[in-house]
Amino acid sequence: MHYLYKIRWMLRGLFYKLIFGQFSFPSYIGKPIFLLGTKNIYINRRVRIFPGLRAEVHGGGCLVFHENVTIGQNFHITCMGELDVKAGTIISGDVMVTDIDHAYQDISKSVIDQPHVPSKTEIGENCFIGMGARIQAGTILGKGCVVGANAVVRGTFPPHSVIVGAPAKAVKCFNSQSGAWERC
């Protein structure tokens, strides 16, 4: 029976190779719930995305999953600019990542009738993002950042930071001179 799953994965991968900008083997995407702008989605080698993916690339945006990325169930990602999930990153389930904000300055209009505002968003190499986290537009996570469960993250964080809370803040940083984690 196990071989039937592998055959389905391979067939799905061949289909993705046709509709994505890039889909490299051996990668896996479980059954998605919604895909938009697939020609601007690039999946490198050894990317594993479990079922429930909702990926939206709007306008001329570009979404890149670098090598050896693992993503849990019910992942939602939207972009209008270039959004990178760098190599070696692990993203837990029920996480949302975006590089899009909605303008709300004109109070005579509904937010939905106002323009989208993209801001550079990037997840660095070897990051870990905990269950239920929200990575908002304009967030830059340095290499090796750890984001706690249910954190609401916006801003730029240096490499090897532990980021928790809503709104999130860095609570620990790795000091390369002492070789130890310290309070920020």
XYZ file of C-alpha atoms in Angstrom:
184
model
C 0.000 0.000 0.000
C 2.832 2.422 0.797
C 4.000 2.343 -2.822
C 0.583 3.709 -3.971
C 1.230 6.911 -2.010
C 4.618 7.287 -3.671
C 3.093 6.809 -7.120
C 0.493 9.507 -6.359
C 3.230 11.860 -5.093
C 5.244 11.333 -8.266
C 2.233 11.891 -10.530
C 1.317 15.045 -8.632
C 4.954 16.187 -8.936
C 4.867 15.703 -12.713
C 1.709 17.812 -12.855
C 3.328 20.537 -10.725
C 6.341 20.518 -13.043
C 3.957 21.640 -15.816
C 2.172 24.431 -13.920
C 4.867 25.875 -11.595
C 7.723 28.149 -12.676
C 9.992 25.425 -11.268
C 9.326 22.165 -9.473
C 12.458 20.148 -8.669
C 12.557 16.529 -7.572
C 12.552 15.104 -5.020
C 10.008 17.584 -3.656
C 6.506 16.974 -2.384
C 3.357 19.057 -2.058
C 0.341 17.488 -0.390
C -3.122 18.299 -1.674
C -3.413 22.119 -1.751
C -6.606 24.053 -1.036
C -5.846 27.020 -3.349
C -3.081 27.998 -5.781
C -2.833 31.319 -7.660
C -0.005 32.521 -9.917
C 1.709 29.120 -10.077
C 4.017 30.164 -12.956
C 5.674 32.512 -10.443
C 6.203 29.831 -7.770
C 9.609 28.138 -7.695
C 10.108 24.929 -5.728
C 13.720 23.788 -5.360
C 14.988 20.305 -4.399
C 13.808 18.548 -1.230
C 10.944 20.912 -0.433
C 8.208 19.163 1.543
C 4.858 20.884 1.936
C 2.124 18.966 3.724
C -1.588 19.172 2.763
C -3.623 22.351 3.045
C -1.294 24.749 1.182
C -2.817 28.066 0.116
C -0.293 29.936 -2.052
C -1.182 33.193 -3.803
C 1.206 35.118 -6.058
C -0.373 38.372 -7.236
C 0.698 40.585 -10.146
C 4.383 40.231 -10.951
C 5.242 38.637 -7.609
C 7.668 35.756 -7.207
C 7.628 33.076 -4.504
C 10.778 30.980 -4.038
C 11.185 27.981 -1.768
C 14.913 27.213 -1.594
C 16.338 23.712 -0.987
C 15.462 21.484 1.958
C 12.439 23.398 3.282
C 9.785 21.594 5.327
C 6.317 23.097 5.830
C 3.478 21.752 7.991
C -0.207 21.529 7.228
C -2.462 24.494 6.447
C 0.276 26.896 5.359
C -0.990 30.183 3.844
C 1.397 32.421 1.901
C 0.635 35.489 -0.232
C 2.974 37.783 -2.131
C 3.154 40.622 -4.650
C 6.934 41.154 -4.558
C 9.749 38.623 -4.287
C 9.280 36.481 -1.194
C 11.998 33.943 -0.337
C 11.877 31.034 2.085
C 15.577 30.190 2.344
C 17.243 26.767 2.557
C 16.936 24.552 5.612
C 13.898 26.330 7.054
C 11.187 24.475 8.978
C 7.706 25.984 9.168
C 5.155 24.361 11.491
C 1.447 23.986 10.750
C -1.171 26.750 10.573
C 1.412 29.432 9.724
C 0.705 32.492 7.540
C 3.366 34.515 5.685
C 2.714 37.609 3.549
C 4.450 40.560 1.956
C 1.150 42.417 1.395
C -0.603 45.008 3.547
C -3.926 46.673 2.754
C -3.984 50.470 2.709
C -6.569 52.000 5.041
C -5.728 55.718 4.916
C -8.858 56.784 2.988
C -11.609 56.466 5.607
C -14.291 57.134 2.980
C -13.510 53.762 1.345
C -13.649 50.192 2.499
C -10.221 48.645 3.055
C -10.976 46.196 0.228
C -11.320 49.129 -2.212
C -7.909 50.571 -1.307
C -4.588 49.548 -2.870
C -2.365 46.710 -1.710
C 1.008 47.748 -0.337
C 3.812 45.187 -0.791
C 6.834 45.227 1.549
C 9.927 43.030 1.256
C 9.541 39.900 3.361
C 12.191 37.196 3.706
C 12.707 34.116 5.836
C 16.422 33.407 6.273
C 18.293 30.114 6.093
C 17.730 27.480 8.784
C 14.887 29.317 10.514
C 12.246 27.568 12.593
C 8.733 29.016 12.685
C 6.431 27.676 15.396
C 2.819 26.551 15.099
C 0.294 29.263 14.268
C 2.809 32.083 13.761
C 1.955 35.065 11.538
C 4.792 36.614 9.549
C 3.590 40.021 8.363
C 4.640 42.193 5.429
C 8.021 43.846 5.845
C 9.507 41.115 8.033
C 13.114 40.049 7.509
C 14.230 37.042 9.551
C 17.999 36.569 9.679
C 19.685 33.193 9.409
C 18.761 30.711 12.136
C 15.903 32.686 13.730
C 13.438 30.801 15.933
C 9.853 32.117 15.990
C 7.637 30.959 18.852
C 4.158 29.502 18.458
C 1.397 32.024 17.724
C 3.855 34.920 17.402
C 2.746 37.907 15.308
C 5.983 39.047 13.664
C 6.803 42.315 11.881
C 10.201 43.936 11.535
C 13.833 43.036 10.931
C 15.478 40.507 13.224
C 19.203 39.700 13.365
C 20.535 36.181 12.750
C 20.014 33.630 15.523
C 17.261 35.486 17.394
C 14.463 33.884 19.408
C 11.288 35.830 18.607
C 8.076 35.476 20.634
C 4.836 37.280 21.439
C 2.132 39.364 19.847
C 3.500 41.771 18.826
C 6.680 39.737 18.611
C 10.051 40.818 19.930
C 13.453 39.182 20.162
C 14.022 37.784 23.643
C 17.275 35.877 23.061
C 20.161 36.280 20.655
C 23.167 34.072 20.070
C 26.460 35.758 20.983
C 29.077 34.307 18.622
C 31.933 35.671 20.760
C 30.825 33.902 23.962
C 29.191 30.969 22.113
C 26.054 31.303 24.253
C 22.432 32.419 23.967
C 21.825 35.681 25.824
C 18.841 37.899 26.567
C 18.460 40.666 23.985
